[in-house]
Tab-separated table of C-alpha atoms in Angstrom:
chain	number	residue	atom	x	y	z
A	1	UNK	CA	95.613	135.013	93.732
A	2	UNK	CA	98.972	136.512	94.916
A	3	UNK	CA	100.177	132.951	95.137
A	4	UNK	CA	99.236	132.161	92.042
A	5	UNK	CA	101.133	134.807	90.590
A	6	UNK	CA	103.997	134.443	92.858
A	7	UNK	CA	104.162	131.069	91.108
A	8	UNK	CA	103.136	132.202	87.342
A	9	UNK	CA	106.156	135.307	87.603
A	10	UNK	CA	108.795	132.065	88.671
A	11	UNK	CA	108.294	130.212	85.889
A	12	UNK	CA	108.701	133.102	83.326
A	13	UNK	CA	112.161	134.189	81.991
A	14	UNK	CA	112.496	137.917	81.907
A	15	UNK	CA	115.408	138.483	79.458
A	16	UNK	CA	115.507	137.759	75.872
A	17	UNK	CA	118.698	138.299	73.554
A	18	UNK	CA	117.208	142.116	71.699
A	19	UNK	CA	120.806	143.782	72.250
A	20	UNK	CA	119.208	145.914	74.608
A	21	UNK	CA	121.136	147.167	77.717
A	22	UNK	CA	121.726	145.392	81.073
A	23	UNK	CA	120.561	148.733	82.769
A	24	UNK	CA	117.519	148.308	84.274
A	25	UNK	CA	114.367	150.180	82.564
A	26	UNK	CA	111.734	151.900	83.801
A	27	UNK	CA	108.856	151.961	81.506
A	28	UNK	CA	106.354	152.684	83.800
A	29	UNK	CA	106.833	154.663	86.974
A	30	UNK	CA	105.053	152.965	90.268
A	31	UNK	CA	104.506	155.778	92.121
A	32	UNK	CA	101.114	157.045	92.676
A	33	UNK	CA	99.348	154.417	90.765
A	34	UNK	CA	95.852	153.135	92.609
A	35	UNK	CA	94.623	151.007	89.922
A	36	UNK	CA	94.934	149.055	86.459
A	37	UNK	CA	92.761	148.508	84.037
A	38	UNK	CA	93.276	145.684	81.350
A	39	UNK	CA	91.511	145.358	77.842
A	40	UNK	CA	92.126	142.881	74.866
A	41	UNK	CA	92.336	144.702	71.697
A	42	UNK	CA	89.314	143.273	70.106
A	43	UNK	CA	87.205	144.071	73.127
A	44	UNK	CA	88.975	147.481	72.915
A	45	UNK	CA	87.846	147.637	69.205
A	46	UNK	CA	84.186	146.394	69.889
A	47	UNK	CA	83.565	149.150	72.625
A	48	UNK	CA	86.123	151.656	73.908
A	49	UNK	CA	84.361	151.487	77.446
A	50	UNK	CA	84.507	148.024	77.769
A	51	UNK	CA	87.268	146.538	79.736
A	52	UNK	CA	88.387	142.812	81.001
A	53	UNK	CA	89.050	143.452	84.666
A	54	UNK	CA	90.622	146.516	87.230
A	55	UNK	CA	93.255	145.821	89.594
A	56	UNK	CA	93.124	147.427	92.469
A	57	UNK	CA	95.687	144.994	94.835
A	58	UNK	CA	98.854	146.908	95.558
A	59	UNK	CA	100.838	143.632	95.175
A	60	UNK	CA	99.369	142.610	91.672
A	61	UNK	CA	100.270	146.055	90.600
A	62	UNK	CA	103.782	145.596	91.896
A	63	UNK	CA	103.841	142.245	90.108
A	64	UNK	CA	102.704	144.092	86.735
A	65	UNK	CA	104.588	147.371	86.773
A	66	UNK	CA	108.220	145.049	88.132
A	67	UNK	CA	107.075	142.765	85.122
A	68	UNK	CA	106.978	145.489	82.169
A	69	UNK	CA	110.100	147.216	83.556
A	70	UNK	CA	112.418	143.772	83.529
A	71	UNK	CA	111.389	143.171	80.197
A	72	UNK	CA	114.229	143.150	77.551
A	73	UNK	CA	113.659	145.350	75.064
A	74	UNK	CA	114.812	148.320	72.752
A	75	UNK	CA	113.159	151.686	71.648
A	76	UNK	CA	112.744	151.278	67.788
A	77	UNK	CA	110.682	151.950	64.853
A	78	UNK	CA	107.562	149.659	65.068
A	79	UNK	CA	105.817	148.570	61.830
A	80	UNK	CA	102.470	147.371	60.206
A	81	UNK	CA	98.990	147.678	61.598
A	82	UNK	CA	98.275	146.446	64.613
A	83	UNK	CA	95.623	143.189	64.500
A	84	UNK	CA	93.399	143.158	67.369
A	85	UNK	CA	95.236	140.064	69.574
A	86	UNK	CA	96.992	142.130	71.830
A	87	UNK	CA	96.108	144.282	75.279
A	88	UNK	CA	95.782	147.659	76.767
A	89	UNK	CA	97.071	148.205	80.262
A	90	UNK	CA	95.856	152.008	81.631
A	91	UNK	CA	97.659	152.924	84.620
A	92	UNK	CA	95.343	155.090	86.651
A	93	UNK	CA	97.142	157.445	89.390
A	94	UNK	CA	95.684	158.949	92.713
A	95	UNK	CA	96.245	162.417	90.918
A	96	UNK	CA	93.829	161.797	88.061
A	97	UNK	CA	96.623	161.216	85.932
A	98	UNK	CA	97.242	158.308	83.772
A	99	UNK	CA	99.556	156.439	81.451
A	100	UNK	CA	99.219	153.660	79.064
A	101	UNK	CA	100.999	150.574	77.728
A	102	UNK	CA	99.511	148.889	74.728
A	103	UNK	CA	101.130	145.471	73.451
A	104	UNK	CA	100.545	144.896	69.910
A	105	UNK	CA	101.524	142.325	66.911
A	106	UNK	CA	102.172	144.178	63.574
A	107	UNK	CA	105.395	143.566	61.358
A	108	UNK	CA	106.793	142.523	64.489
A	109	UNK	CA	105.876	142.584	68.047
A	110	UNK	CA	106.185	145.803	69.726
A	111	UNK	CA	104.449	147.762	72.849
A	112	UNK	CA	103.642	151.758	73.476
A	113	UNK	CA	103.817	153.605	76.324
A	114	UNK	CA	102.426	157.133	76.260
A	115	UNK	CA	101.631	159.704	79.398
A	116	UNK	CA	100.970	163.609	79.659
A	117	UNK	CA	104.773	164.090	78.891
A	118	UNK	CA	106.160	161.396	76.480
A	119	UNK	CA	105.479	158.770	73.924
A	120	UNK	CA	107.933	155.473	73.160
A	121	UNK	CA	107.789	152.381	71.168
A	122	UNK	CA	109.751	149.335	72.398
A	123	UNK	CA	110.765	146.348	70.182
A	124	UNK	CA	110.342	143.492	72.290
A	125	UNK	CA	110.687	139.572	71.119
A	126	UNK	CA	108.062	137.271	69.919
A	127	UNK	CA	108.495	135.093	73.224
A	128	UNK	CA	108.191	137.812	75.655
A	129	UNK	CA	104.975	138.949	73.982
A	130	UNK	CA	103.087	135.420	74.204
A	131	UNK	CA	104.531	134.967	78.015
A	132	UNK	CA	103.417	138.446	78.661
A	133	UNK	CA	99.723	137.721	77.555
A	134	UNK	CA	99.781	134.189	79.397
A	135	UNK	CA	100.901	136.102	82.221
A	136	UNK	CA	97.918	138.729	82.000
A	137	UNK	CA	95.274	135.752	81.163
A	138	UNK	CA	96.301	134.164	84.351
A	139	UNK	CA	95.584	137.831	85.872
A	140	UNK	CA	92.050	138.464	84.036
A	141	UNK	CA	91.347	134.774	84.547
A	142	UNK	CA	91.453	135.328	88.675
A	143	UNK	CA	89.611	138.782	88.369
A	144	UNK	CA	85.950	137.375	87.672
A	145	UNK	CA	83.694	134.650	87.258
A	146	UNK	CA	83.601	133.037	83.484
A	147	UNK	CA	80.496	132.341	81.988
A	148	UNK	CA	80.258	129.030	80.120
A	149	UNK	CA	81.591	128.259	76.713
A	150	UNK	CA	79.612	125.711	75.590
A	151	UNK	CA	76.103	124.950	76.842
A	152	UNK	CA	75.493	122.816	79.335
A	153	UNK	CA	71.642	121.554	79.127
A	154	UNK	CA	70.265	119.225	76.113
A	155	UNK	CA	73.245	117.783	74.802
A	156	UNK	CA	72.048	114.162	73.103
A	157	UNK	CA	75.630	113.960	71.538
A	158	UNK	CA	79.544	114.822	71.304
A	159	UNK	CA	81.494	114.090	68.417
A	160	UNK	CA	85.200	114.132	68.419
A	161	UNK	CA	87.233	114.873	65.260
A	162	UNK	CA	91.261	114.811	65.148
A	163	UNK	CA	92.392	117.634	61.948
A	164	UNK	CA	94.492	114.731	60.648
A	165	UNK	CA	91.314	112.599	60.278
A	166	UNK	CA	89.209	115.791	59.644
A	167	UNK	CA	91.742	117.002	56.694
A	168	UNK	CA	91.516	113.342	55.482
A	169	UNK	CA	87.351	112.823	55.520
A	170	UNK	CA	85.987	115.960	57.433
A	171	UNK	CA	82.600	113.316	57.414
A	172	UNK	CA	84.638	110.725	60.010
A	173	UNK	CA	85.087	111.382	63.367
A	174	UNK	CA	86.901	110.000	65.612
A	175	UNK	CA	84.411	109.622	68.586
A	176	UNK	CA	80.910	109.905	69.307
A	177	UNK	CA	79.314	109.640	72.675
A	178	UNK	CA	75.754	109.753	73.735
A	179	UNK	CA	76.951	108.554	77.552
A	180	UNK	CA	75.664	110.856	79.757
A	181	UNK	CA	78.640	110.499	81.882
A	182	UNK	CA	81.016	110.908	79.206
A	183	UNK	CA	79.159	114.026	78.253
A	184	UNK	CA	78.899	115.611	81.429
A	185	UNK	CA	82.905	115.299	82.029
A	186	UNK	CA	83.708	116.542	78.435
A	187	UNK	CA	81.118	119.723	79.098
A	188	UNK	CA	82.351	120.403	82.541
A	189	UNK	CA	86.072	120.225	81.439
A	190	UNK	CA	85.412	122.467	78.546
A	191	UNK	CA	83.539	125.248	80.555
A	192	UNK	CA	86.371	124.809	83.477
A	193	UNK	CA	88.969	126.480	80.912
A	194	UNK	CA	90.236	129.904	82.261
A	195	UNK	CA	90.381	132.313	79.105
A	196	UNK	CA	89.743	135.873	78.138
A	197	UNK	CA	88.644	136.978	74.883
A	198	UNK	CA	90.998	137.231	72.167
A	199	UNK	CA	91.731	137.079	68.311
A	200	UNK	CA	93.100	133.231	67.617
A	201	UNK	CA	95.190	132.842	64.728
A	202	UNK	CA	93.531	129.959	62.626
A	203	UNK	CA	95.936	128.036	61.768
A	204	UNK	CA	96.179	124.443	62.735
A	205	UNK	CA	98.362	121.635	63.674
A	206	UNK	CA	96.644	118.261	62.080
A	207	UNK	CA	99.208	116.295	64.769
A	208	UNK	CA	97.892	117.668	67.880
A	209	UNK	CA	94.580	119.761	67.388
A	210	UNK	CA	90.636	118.439	67.133
A	211	UNK	CA	87.562	119.533	67.129
A	212	UNK	CA	84.587	118.833	69.746
A	213	UNK	CA	80.773	119.203	68.562
A	214	UNK	CA	78.223	119.282	70.858
A	215	UNK	CA	74.592	118.349	69.503
A	216	UNK	CA	71.552	119.535	71.264
A	217	UNK	CA	68.032	118.174	71.323
A	218	UNK	CA	66.680	121.046	68.875
A	219	UNK	CA	69.051	120.063	66.506
A	220	UNK	CA	71.360	122.971	66.947
A	221	UNK	CA	75.700	122.302	67.098
A	222	UNK	CA	78.270	124.025	68.757
A	223	UNK	CA	81.710	123.680	67.536
A	224	UNK	CA	84.534	123.752	69.731
A	225	UNK	CA	88.232	124.075	67.559
A	226	UNK	CA	91.311	123.650	69.850
A	227	UNK	CA	94.290	125.751	68.101
A	228	UNK	CA	97.691	126.530	69.042
A	229	UNK	CA	96.826	129.601	70.842
A	230	UNK	CA	93.516	128.721	72.305
A	231	UNK	CA	90.001	127.704	71.213
A	232	UNK	CA	87.176	128.984	68.541
A	233	UNK	CA	83.641	128.314	69.179
A	234	UNK	CA	80.591	128.819	66.479
A	235	UNK	CA	77.027	127.933	66.808
A	236	UNK	CA	75.542	130.318	64.295
A	237	UNK	CA	78.161	130.496	61.718
A	238	UNK	CA	80.041	133.330	63.776
A	239	UNK	CA	83.404	132.128	65.621
A	240	UNK	CA	84.051	133.317	69.313
A	241	UNK	CA	87.916	133.488	69.911
A	242	UNK	CA	89.343	132.276	73.588
A	243	UNK	CA	92.772	133.011	74.833
A	244	UNK	CA	93.625	129.860	76.930
A	245	UNK	CA	96.573	128.735	79.030
A	246	UNK	CA	98.513	125.858	77.151
A	247	UNK	CA	98.468	123.810	80.539
A	248	UNK	CA	94.240	123.441	80.325
A	249	UNK	CA	94.434	123.089	76.849
A	250	UNK	CA	96.846	120.050	76.749
A	251	UNK	CA	94.464	118.856	80.064
A	252	UNK	CA	91.299	119.045	77.944
A	253	UNK	CA	93.724	117.067	75.068
A	254	UNK	CA	95.115	114.381	76.858
A	255	UNK	CA	91.382	113.673	78.318
A	256	UNK	CA	89.881	113.337	74.780
A	257	UNK	CA	92.680	111.522	73.957
A	258	UNK	CA	92.661	108.962	77.053
A	259	UNK	CA	88.301	108.641	76.193
A	260	UNK	CA	89.096	107.440	72.869
A	261	UNK	CA	91.675	104.888	73.730
A	262	UNK	CA	89.317	103.473	76.212
A	263	UNK	CA	91.440	104.484	79.099
A	264	UNK	CA	88.636	105.845	81.425
A	265	UNK	CA	86.339	103.724	83.263
A	266	UNK	CA	83.485	106.095	84.520
A	267	UNK	CA	81.126	105.484	87.412
A	268	UNK	CA	77.482	104.770	87.065
A	269	UNK	CA	76.313	108.239	87.722
A	270	UNK	CA	78.226	111.466	87.739
A	271	UNK	CA	77.245	113.634	90.678
A	272	UNK	CA	77.796	117.564	90.631
A	273	UNK	CA	76.688	117.883	94.556
A	274	UNK	CA	79.071	116.524	97.462
A	275	UNK	CA	77.502	114.263	100.319
A	276	UNK	CA	75.644	116.042	103.359
A	277	UNK	CA	78.523	115.505	105.535
A	278	UNK	CA	81.148	117.127	102.979
A	279	UNK	CA	79.296	120.020	101.841
A	280	UNK	CA	80.462	122.728	104.508
A	281	UNK	CA	83.876	121.134	103.791
A	282	UNK	CA	84.088	121.336	100.277
A	283	UNK	CA	82.369	125.030	100.275
A	284	UNK	CA	85.553	126.236	102.809
A	285	UNK	CA	87.825	124.264	100.826
A	286	UNK	CA	86.651	126.251	97.611
A	287	UNK	CA	86.771	129.802	99.172
A	288	UNK	CA	90.188	129.029	100.654
A	289	UNK	CA	91.161	127.738	96.615
A	290	UNK	CA	91.844	124.436	96.902
A	291	UNK	CA	89.680	123.076	94.579
A	292	UNK	CA	90.129	124.170	91.015
A	293	UNK	CA	86.834	124.911	89.060
A	294	UNK	CA	88.391	121.891	86.548
A	295	UNK	CA	88.122	119.457	89.770
A	296	UNK	CA	84.719	120.324	90.730
A	297	UNK	CA	83.020	117.381	89.703
A	298	UNK	CA	81.776	114.088	90.891
A	299	UNK	CA	82.607	114.644	94.394
A	300	UNK	CA	80.925	111.718	95.644
A	301	UNK	CA	82.750	109.428	93.378
A	302	UNK	CA	86.468	107.600	93.531
A	303	UNK	CA	89.162	109.930	92.697
A	304	UNK	CA	91.845	109.173	90.329
A	305	UNK	CA	95.738	109.148	90.762
A	306	UNK	CA	95.803	111.963	88.506
A	307	UNK	CA	92.809	114.258	90.334
A	308	UNK	CA	94.560	114.009	93.288
A	309	UNK	CA	97.740	114.460	91.978
A	310	UNK	CA	96.097	118.011	90.718
A	311	UNK	CA	94.602	118.960	94.006
A	312	UNK	CA	97.399	117.785	95.571
A	313	UNK	CA	99.767	120.183	93.251
A	314	UNK	CA	97.299	123.074	93.679
A	315	UNK	CA	97.410	122.752	97.356
A	316	UNK	CA	101.071	123.223	97.285
A	317	UNK	CA	100.644	126.796	94.726
A	318	UNK	CA	97.905	127.957	97.389
A	319	UNK	CA	100.655	127.185	100.023
A	320	UNK	CA	103.304	129.482	98.505
A	321	UNK	CA	105.683	126.627	97.209
A	322	UNK	CA	107.138	127.461	94.042
A	323	UNK	CA	106.717	123.987	92.291
A	324	UNK	CA	109.092	122.907	89.502
A	325	UNK	CA	108.914	119.979	86.784
A	326	UNK	CA	112.835	119.742	86.304
A	327	UNK	CA	114.290	116.927	85.908
A	328	UNK	CA	114.121	113.337	84.435
A	329	UNK	CA	110.269	112.198	84.041
A	330	UNK	CA	109.798	108.300	83.230
A	331	UNK	CA	106.440	108.285	82.928
A	332	UNK	CA	104.942	107.581	79.282
A	333	UNK	CA	101.434	107.260	80.194
A	334	UNK	CA	100.751	111.117	81.087
A	335	UNK	CA	102.497	114.130	80.522
A	336	UNK	CA	99.921	116.282	83.030
A	337	UNK	CA	102.196	119.419	84.699
A	338	UNK	CA	100.812	118.469	87.705
A	339	UNK	CA	101.986	114.942	87.823
A	340	UNK	CA	105.716	116.206	86.560
A	341	UNK	CA	105.632	118.727	89.121
A	342	UNK	CA	104.983	116.258	92.174
A	343	UNK	CA	107.313	113.586	90.879
A	344	UNK	CA	110.383	115.990	90.567
A	345	UNK	CA	109.781	116.920	94.275
A	346	UNK	CA	109.385	113.251	95.211
A	347	UNK	CA	105.981	113.187	96.349
A	348	UNK	CA	104.427	110.788	93.552
A	349	UNK	CA	105.529	107.150	92.238
A	350	UNK	CA	104.108	105.238	89.293
A	351	UNK	CA	102.894	101.593	89.578
A	352	UNK	CA	105.631	100.757	87.401
A	353	UNK	CA	109.190	102.142	86.004
A	354	UNK	CA	107.142	103.670	83.361
A	355	UNK	CA	103.572	103.772	84.381
A	356	UNK	CA	101.591	106.370	86.496
A	357	UNK	CA	98.392	104.619	85.944
A	358	UNK	CA	96.650	107.984	86.018
A	359	UNK	CA	93.049	106.977	85.708
A	360	UNK	CA	93.138	104.281	88.557
A	361	UNK	CA	91.845	105.134	91.787
A	362	UNK	CA	93.445	105.978	94.518
A	363	UNK	CA	93.801	103.975	97.655
A	364	UNK	CA	93.729	105.585	100.985
A	365	UNK	CA	97.481	104.224	101.826
A	366	UNK	CA	98.476	105.929	98.631
A	367	UNK	CA	96.850	109.185	99.433
A	368	UNK	CA	98.238	108.825	102.962
A	369	UNK	CA	101.864	108.671	101.619
A	370	UNK	CA	101.418	111.592	99.328
A	371	UNK	CA	99.948	113.806	102.137
A	372	UNK	CA	102.723	112.979	104.543
A	373	UNK	CA	105.672	113.952	102.006
A	374	UNK	CA	103.788	117.331	101.409
A	375	UNK	CA	103.252	117.654	105.301
A	376	UNK	CA	106.916	116.993	106.027
A	377	UNK	CA	107.989	119.301	102.874
A	378	UNK	CA	105.835	122.460	104.585
A	379	UNK	CA	107.913	121.578	107.811
A	380	UNK	CA	105.024	119.708	109.801
A	381	UNK	CA	106.051	117.510	112.878
A	382	UNK	CA	104.024	114.706	114.539
A	383	UNK	CA	105.086	114.277	118.046
A	384	UNK	CA	106.945	111.729	118.693
A	385	UNK	CA	106.420	108.234	120.883
A	386	UNK	CA	103.198	108.525	119.839
A	387	UNK	CA	101.499	105.399	118.483
A	388	UNK	CA	97.881	104.071	117.159
A	389	UNK	CA	96.929	100.604	116.192
A	390	UNK	CA	94.334	99.525	113.709
A	391	UNK	CA	92.360	96.313	113.677
A	392	UNK	CA	93.561	96.004	110.249
A	393	UNK	CA	96.959	97.063	110.597
A	394	UNK	CA	98.733	94.222	109.258
A	395	UNK	CA	96.993	95.089	105.750
A	396	UNK	CA	98.987	98.200	105.258
A	397	UNK	CA	101.893	98.177	103.175
A	398	UNK	CA	105.390	98.598	104.643
A	399	UNK	CA	106.057	101.487	102.667
A	400	UNK	CA	102.840	103.360	104.018
A	401	UNK	CA	102.810	102.564	107.413
A	402	UNK	CA	104.613	105.521	108.584
A	403	UNK	CA	102.786	107.854	106.435
A	404	UNK	CA	99.401	106.186	107.762
A	405	UNK	CA	100.740	106.688	111.633
A	406	UNK	CA	101.293	110.545	110.927
A	407	UNK	CA	98.448	110.928	108.951
A	408	UNK	CA	96.236	109.150	111.835
A	409	UNK	CA	98.256	110.731	115.015
A	410	UNK	CA	97.456	114.576	113.258
A	411	UNK	CA	93.628	113.834	112.900
A	412	UNK	CA	94.433	114.261	108.909
A	413	UNK	CA	93.174	110.750	108.555
A	414	UNK	CA	90.683	108.713	110.730
A	415	UNK	CA	89.573	105.177	110.684
A	416	UNK	CA	85.734	103.518	110.915
A	417	UNK	CA	83.883	102.951	114.000
A	418	UNK	CA	85.269	99.148	113.744
A	419	UNK	CA	88.675	100.777	114.293
A	420	UNK	CA	89.695	99.860	110.587
A	421	UNK	CA	92.061	102.079	108.234
A	422	UNK	CA	90.804	100.128	104.916
A	423	UNK	CA	93.951	100.838	103.323
A	424	UNK	CA	92.745	99.761	100.349
A	425	UNK	CA	90.083	101.080	99.646
A	426	UNK	CA	89.482	103.454	97.045
A	427	UNK	CA	89.096	107.298	98.073
A	428	UNK	CA	86.077	109.179	96.685
A	429	UNK	CA	87.123	112.891	95.814
A	430	UNK	CA	85.300	114.579	98.410
A	431	UNK	CA	87.003	112.534	100.971
A	432	UNK	CA	90.344	114.016	99.888
A	433	UNK	CA	89.047	117.653	99.695
A	434	UNK	CA	88.375	117.161	103.131
A	435	UNK	CA	91.816	115.771	104.108
A	436	UNK	CA	93.415	118.530	102.382
A	437	UNK	CA	91.107	121.160	104.245
A	438	UNK	CA	92.628	119.417	107.721
A	439	UNK	CA	95.926	119.630	106.423
A	440	UNK	CA	95.650	123.362	105.682
A	441	UNK	CA	94.705	123.858	109.323
A	442	UNK	CA	97.424	121.665	110.545
A	443	UNK	CA	100.486	123.226	108.778
A	444	UNK	CA	98.937	126.324	109.562
A	445	UNK	CA	98.033	127.942	106.442
């Protein structure tokens, strides 16, 4: 979790032009803090004794305190009643005392700090308020297992509405499916979202927002409405609000868009269980945080280029690499953040100048090329002078020959009992996870 937080903090700019002094503020004193309790405002109003999570890791507490002390702010009057879309942080100290910081939305964005001696109100930018919320979501999302957003059992049909269509005629939907494979993926992706409970402002962007409706055998229906801030659900007319990280919301939207466009080809059967030979390796990889919840589906099926990119991007983040998506990006068929970051760092190429082909299956030689680049970036080396010849070596593309050789000599890739590499064979997801596990050990992580 610490590596994830370091990555997020590196991406979040901590200064905003509010006219504050350039001198460093010490809003929260770090000394003596033993844990931090985080509550969302909506949960606090429901029950003051309930909380989202407690942080005890000292390095994470350092991150929280440093983040708050780095916020550009001014002391001033705040106006307007706070809504329930805020956050309360209680800093408990070893001597039994405590202080808290309450981040709120009123007429303007602000936060209030209080301890036994002092109470201050700080005005901050709306952007800083939003980014701090994203930061807390990342903390809470990694603190505990989340319950499913929608029920997984007995779904008979899924309907997808774009709001541009819904506004025109709410009885007409963009896409309807009762296919078990499509339904399994939609359910899995929605339930894989990291979230915290929260109030969601019910304003919509008709060009990007959409609704997914899940129909069950008993005739009931659960609605999931994706909005700019997160998502709202309803199964009995009562809405629940979930605040979700933007990157994850964007992935669900991209998947739904590709599904409606017919760009995704599904296997005959979706398997959530791994093959017997891969079970222990996948369990180990999950323990190492090498397999995000999003990717824990269809282990035995062929893996797409997009899924492979997401797993490799996560591997880099878990290795402590600060990935960056800066620079020109040429692909028009995917805007996935993992693909952008890997392209910017030179680990992947498209199948043409403008096409990454995210839903094509990845071949063994393509995966070897990507993983070899990552291995070398992390400082790995291959002992010179050693070579290995496969019986089908002539079928390996010239651009992949060195990578295949390196990965073979390291034991990250292996051939068949017939001494074949099978460079054009599509890899399964469990095979890619298996190779990532081996590489993790090779680079000494």
